[in-house]
Coordinates of N, CA and C in Angstrom, one line a residue:
M1 N 0.9 -1.2 0.0 CA 0.0 0.0 0.0 C 0.9 1.2 0.0
E2 N 0.7 2.1 -1.0 CA 1.5 3.3 -1.1 C 0.6 4.5 -0.7
V3 N 1.2 5.4 0.0 CA 0.4 6.6 0.3 C 0.8 7.8 -0.6
I4 N -0.1 8.4 -1.3 CA 0.1 9.5 -2.2 C 0.4 10.8 -1.4
N5 N -0.6 11.2 -0.6 CA -0.5 12.3 0.3 C -1.3 11.8 1.6
Q6 N -1.1 12.5 2.7 CA -1.9 12.2 3.8 C -3.4 12.4 3.6
S7 N -3.7 13.5 2.9 CA -5.1 13.8 2.7 C -5.7 13.2 1.4
E8 N -4.9 12.5 0.6 CA -5.3 11.9 -0.6 C -5.7 10.4 -0.4
K9 N -6.2 9.8 -1.5 CA -6.5 8.4 -1.5 C -5.2 7.6 -1.5
V10 N -5.3 6.3 -1.0 CA -4.2 5.4 -1.0 C -4.3 4.5 -2.2
I11 N -3.2 3.9 -2.7 CA -3.3 2.9 -3.7 C -3.1 1.6 -3.1
D12 N -4.1 0.8 -3.1 CA -4.1 -0.6 -2.5 C -4.5 -1.6 -3.5
R13 N -3.6 -2.1 -4.3 CA -3.9 -3.0 -5.3 C -4.3 -4.4 -4.8
Q14 N -3.8 -4.7 -3.6 CA -4.2 -6.0 -3.0 C -5.7 -6.0 -2.6
L15 N -6.2 -4.9 -2.2 CA -7.6 -4.8 -1.8 C -8.5 -4.9 -3.1
L16 N -8.0 -4.2 -4.2 CA -8.7 -4.3 -5.5 C -8.7 -5.7 -6.0
T17 N -7.6 -6.4 -5.9 CA -7.5 -7.8 -6.3 C -8.4 -8.7 -5.5
L18 N -8.4 -8.5 -4.2 CA -9.3 -9.2 -3.3 C -10.8 -9.0 -3.6
T19 N -11.1 -7.7 -4.0 CA -12.5 -7.4 -4.3 C -12.9 -8.2 -5.5
H20 N -12.1 -8.3 -6.5 CA -12.4 -9.0 -7.7 C -12.5 -10.5 -7.4
L21 N -11.6 -11.0 -6.6 CA -11.7 -12.5 -6.3 C -12.8 -12.8 -5.4
S22 N -13.4 -11.9 -4.7 CA -14.5 -12.1 -3.8 C -15.8 -12.5 -4.5
Q23 N -15.8 -12.2 -5.8 CA -16.9 -12.6 -6.7 C -17.1 -14.1 -6.8
L24 N -15.9 -14.8 -6.6 CA -16.0 -16.3 -6.6 C -16.7 -16.9 -5.5
L25 N -17.1 -16.1 -4.5 CA -18.0 -16.6 -3.4 C -19.4 -17.1 -3.9
N26 N -19.7 -16.7 -5.1 CA -21.0 -17.1 -5.7 C -21.0 -18.7 -5.8
Y27 N -19.8 -19.3 -6.0 CA -19.8 -20.7 -6.2 C -19.8 -21.4 -4.8
V28 N -19.6 -20.7 -3.7 CA -19.6 -21.3 -2.4 C -20.9 -21.0 -1.7
T29 N -21.3 -19.7 -1.7 CA -22.5 -19.3 -0.9 C -23.7 -19.0 -1.7
G30 N -23.6 -18.8 -3.0 CA -24.7 -18.5 -3.9 C -24.9 -17.0 -4.2
C31 N -24.8 -16.1 -3.2 CA -25.0 -14.7 -3.4 C -23.9 -13.9 -2.8
G32 N -22.9 -14.5 -2.2 CA -21.8 -13.7 -1.6 C -21.0 -13.0 -2.6
G33 N -21.0 -13.4 -3.9 CA -20.3 -12.8 -4.9 C -20.8 -11.4 -5.3
L34 N -22.0 -11.1 -4.9 CA -22.5 -9.7 -5.1 C -22.4 -8.9 -3.8
I35 N -22.7 -9.5 -2.7 CA -22.8 -8.8 -1.4 C -21.4 -8.4 -0.9
V36 N -20.4 -9.2 -0.9 CA -19.1 -8.9 -0.4 C -18.4 -7.8 -1.2
P37 N -18.4 -7.9 -2.6 CA -17.8 -6.8 -3.3 C -18.6 -5.5 -3.1
L38 N -19.9 -5.5 -3.0 CA -20.7 -4.4 -2.8 C -20.3 -3.7 -1.5
I39 N -20.2 -4.5 -0.4 CA -19.8 -3.9 0.9 C -18.4 -3.3 0.8
L40 N -17.4 -4.0 0.2 CA -16.1 -3.5 0.1 C -16.0 -2.2 -0.7
W41 N -16.8 -2.2 -1.8 CA -16.8 -1.0 -2.6 C -17.4 0.2 -1.9
L42 N -18.5 0.0 -1.2 CA -19.2 1.1 -0.5 C -18.3 1.6 0.7
A43 N -17.6 0.7 1.3 CA -16.8 1.1 2.5 C -15.5 1.8 2.1
Q44 N -14.9 1.4 0.9 CA -13.6 1.9 0.6 C -13.5 2.8 -0.6
K45 N -14.6 3.1 -1.2 CA -14.5 3.9 -2.5 C -14.0 5.3 -2.3
D46 N -14.1 5.9 -1.1 CA -13.5 7.2 -0.8 C -12.1 7.2 -0.3
R47 N -11.6 6.0 0.1 CA -10.3 5.9 0.6 C -9.2 5.3 -0.3
V48 N -9.7 4.4 -1.2 CA -8.7 3.7 -2.0 C -8.9 4.2 -3.5
E49 N -7.8 4.6 -4.1 CA -7.8 5.0 -5.5 C -8.2 3.9 -6.4
G50 N -9.1 4.1 -7.3 CA -9.5 3.1 -8.2 C -10.7 2.2 -7.7
M51 N -11.0 2.3 -6.5 CA -12.0 1.4 -5.9 C -13.4 1.7 -6.5
D52 N -13.6 3.0 -6.8 CA -14.9 3.4 -7.3 C -15.1 2.8 -8.7
V53 N -14.1 2.8 -9.6 CA -14.2 2.3 -10.9 C -14.3 0.8 -10.9
H54 N -13.5 0.1 -10.1 CA -13.5 -1.3 -10.0 C -14.8 -1.8 -9.3
G55 N -15.2 -1.2 -8.3 CA -16.5 -1.6 -7.6 C -17.7 -1.5 -8.5
K56 N -17.8 -0.4 -9.2 CA -18.9 -0.2 -10.2 C -18.9 -1.3 -11.2
A57 N -17.7 -1.6 -11.7 CA -17.6 -2.7 -12.8 C -18.0 -4.0 -12.2
I58 N -17.6 -4.3 -11.0 CA -17.9 -5.6 -10.4 C -19.4 -5.7 -10.1
V59 N -20.0 -4.7 -9.5 CA -21.5 -4.7 -9.2 C -22.3 -4.8 -10.5
N60 N -21.9 -4.0 -11.5 CA -22.6 -4.1 -12.8 C -22.5 -5.5 -13.5
F61 N -21.3 -6.1 -13.3 CA -21.1 -7.4 -13.9 C -21.9 -8.5 -13.2
Q62 N -21.9 -8.4 -11.8 CA -22.7 -9.4 -11.1 C -24.2 -9.2 -11.3
L63 N -24.7 -8.0 -11.4 CA -26.1 -7.8 -11.8 C -26.4 -8.3 -13.2
S64 N -25.5 -8.1 -14.1 CA -25.7 -8.5 -15.5 C -25.8 -10.1 -15.5
L65 N -24.9 -10.7 -14.8 CA -25.0 -12.2 -14.7 C -26.3 -12.7 -14.1
L66 N -26.8 -12.0 -13.1 CA -28.1 -12.3 -12.6 C -29.2 -12.2 -13.6
V67 N -29.2 -11.1 -14.3 CA -30.2 -10.9 -15.4 C -30.1 -12.0 -16.4
Y68 N -28.9 -12.3 -16.9 CA -28.7 -13.3 -17.9 C -29.2 -14.7 -17.4
T69 N -28.9 -14.9 -16.1 CA -29.4 -16.2 -15.6 C -30.9 -16.3 -15.5
L70 N -31.5 -15.2 -15.1 CA -33.0 -15.2 -15.1 C -33.6 -15.3 -16.4
I71 N -33.0 -14.8 -17.4 CA -33.5 -14.9 -18.8 C -33.3 -16.3 -19.3
S72 N -32.2 -16.9 -19.0 CA -31.9 -18.2 -19.6 C -32.7 -19.4 -18.9
I73 N -33.2 -19.1 -17.7 CA -34.0 -20.2 -17.1 C -35.2 -20.6 -17.9
P74 N -36.1 -19.6 -18.3 CA -37.2 -20.0 -19.2 C -36.8 -20.5 -20.5
A75 N -35.6 -20.1 -21.0 CA -35.1 -20.5 -22.3 C -34.7 -22.0 -22.3
I76 N -34.7 -22.6 -21.1 CA -34.4 -24.1 -21.1 C -35.6 -24.8 -21.8
L77 N -36.8 -24.3 -21.7 CA -37.9 -25.0 -22.4 C -37.8 -24.8 -23.9
L78 N -37.0 -23.9 -24.4 CA -36.9 -23.6 -25.8 C -35.7 -24.4 -26.3
L79 N -35.9 -25.7 -26.6 CA -34.9 -26.6 -27.2 C -33.6 -26.7 -26.3
G80 N -33.7 -26.4 -25.1 CA -32.6 -26.6 -24.2 C -31.5 -25.5 -24.4
L81 N -31.8 -24.4 -25.1 CA -30.8 -23.4 -25.2 C -30.4 -22.7 -24.0
G82 N -31.3 -22.7 -23.0 CA -31.0 -22.1 -21.7 C -29.9 -22.8 -20.9
I83 N -29.8 -24.1 -21.2 CA -28.8 -24.9 -20.5 C -27.4 -24.5 -21.0
L84 N -27.3 -24.3 -22.3 CA -26.0 -23.8 -22.9 C -25.7 -22.4 -22.4
A85 N -26.7 -21.6 -22.3 CA -26.5 -20.2 -21.7 C -26.1 -20.3 -20.3
L86 N -26.6 -21.1 -19.5 CA -26.2 -21.3 -18.1 C -24.8 -21.8 -18.0
I87 N -24.4 -22.7 -18.8 CA -23.0 -23.2 -18.8 C -22.1 -22.0 -19.2
G88 N -22.4 -21.2 -20.2 CA -21.6 -20.1 -20.6 C -21.5 -19.0 -19.5
I89 N -22.6 -18.8 -18.8 CA -22.6 -17.8 -17.7 C -21.7 -18.3 -16.6
G90 N -21.8 -19.6 -16.3 CA -20.9 -20.2 -15.3 C -19.5 -20.0 -15.6
I91 N -19.1 -20.3 -16.8 CA -17.7 -20.2 -17.2 C -17.2 -18.7 -17.2
I92 N -18.0 -17.8 -17.8 CA -17.7 -16.4 -17.8 C -17.6 -15.8 -16.4
G93 N -18.6 -16.2 -15.5 CA -18.6 -15.8 -14.1 C -17.4 -16.3 -13.3
F94 N -16.7 -17.3 -13.8 CA -15.6 -17.9 -13.1 C -14.3 -17.3 -13.6
V95 N -14.2 -17.1 -14.9 CA -12.9 -16.7 -15.6 C -12.7 -15.2 -15.5
L96 N -13.7 -14.4 -15.7 CA -13.5 -12.9 -15.8 C -13.1 -12.3 -14.4
P97 N -13.6 -12.8 -13.3 CA -13.1 -12.2 -12.0 C -11.6 -12.5 -11.8
I98 N -11.1 -13.7 -12.2 CA -9.7 -14.0 -12.1 C -8.9 -13.2 -13.0
V99 N -9.3 -13.0 -14.3 CA -8.6 -12.2 -15.2 C -8.5 -10.7 -14.7
N100 N -9.6 -10.2 -14.2 CA -9.6 -8.8 -13.8 C -8.9 -8.6 -12.4
A101 N -8.8 -9.7 -11.6 CA -8.0 -9.6 -10.4 C -6.5 -9.4 -10.8
I102 N -6.1 -10.2 -11.8 CA -4.7 -10.0 -12.3 C -4.5 -8.6 -12.9
R103 N -5.5 -8.2 -13.7 CA -5.3 -6.8 -14.3 C -5.3 -5.7 -13.2
S104 N -6.1 -5.9 -12.1 CA -6.1 -4.9 -11.1 C -4.7 -4.9 -10.3
G105 N -4.2 -6.1 -10.1 CA -2.9 -6.2 -9.5 C -1.8 -5.6 -10.3
N106 N -2.0 -5.5 -11.6 CA -1.0 -4.8 -12.5 C -1.3 -3.3 -12.7
G107 N -2.3 -2.8 -12.0 CA -2.7 -1.4 -12.1 C -3.5 -1.0 -13.3
E108 N -4.2 -2.0 -14.0 CA -5.0 -1.7 -15.2 C -6.4 -1.6 -14.8
E109 N -7.2 -1.0 -15.7 CA -8.6 -0.9 -15.5 C -9.3 -2.2 -15.7
P110 N -10.5 -2.4 -15.1 CA -11.2 -3.7 -15.3 C -11.9 -3.7 -16.6
S111 N -12.1 -4.9 -17.1 CA -12.7 -5.1 -18.5 C -13.6 -6.3 -18.4
Y112 N -14.9 -6.0 -18.2 CA -15.9 -7.0 -18.2 C -16.8 -6.8 -19.4
F113 N -16.7 -7.8 -20.3 CA -17.6 -7.6 -21.5 C -19.0 -8.2 -21.3
L114 N -19.9 -7.8 -22.1 CA -21.3 -8.2 -22.0 C -21.9 -7.7 -20.7
T115 N -21.5 -6.6 -20.2 CA -22.0 -6.0 -18.9 C -23.0 -4.9 -19.2
I116 N -24.1 -5.0 -18.6 CA -25.1 -3.9 -18.6 C -24.7 -2.9 -17.6
R117 N -24.7 -1.6 -17.9 CA -24.3 -0.6 -17.0 C -25.5 -0.1 -16.2
F118 N -25.7 -0.8 -15.0 CA -26.8 -0.4 -14.1 C -26.3 0.9 -13.3
I119 N -25.1 0.9 -12.9 CA -24.5 2.0 -12.2 C -23.5 2.7 -13.1
P120 N -23.8 3.9 -13.5 CA -22.9 4.6 -14.5 C -21.6 5.0 -13.8

């Protein structure tokens, strides 16, 4: 953790990386992948540089995954296409947080594709 100025925000890449990796709690708890990053973002967005951008990207991504999942459930009845969509959502929901955790550790901006911007 580097301090820019005493009155300025701090650069904490480890916390940003942890925030991205906390999305993987979805595979353990079911909904922790949205709640934990949301709490970290709201608590640290004024103190950690870049947390606002990363937090918004994470929450938008998790909400988008939720919407895509809700859409694909009725699509299961349509020739089973919803099952393929659920498999794709599961893979994307696992891989992209890991990729963006590495990017945040390197000081890069998050990049989640197919994300609906609920929070601008």
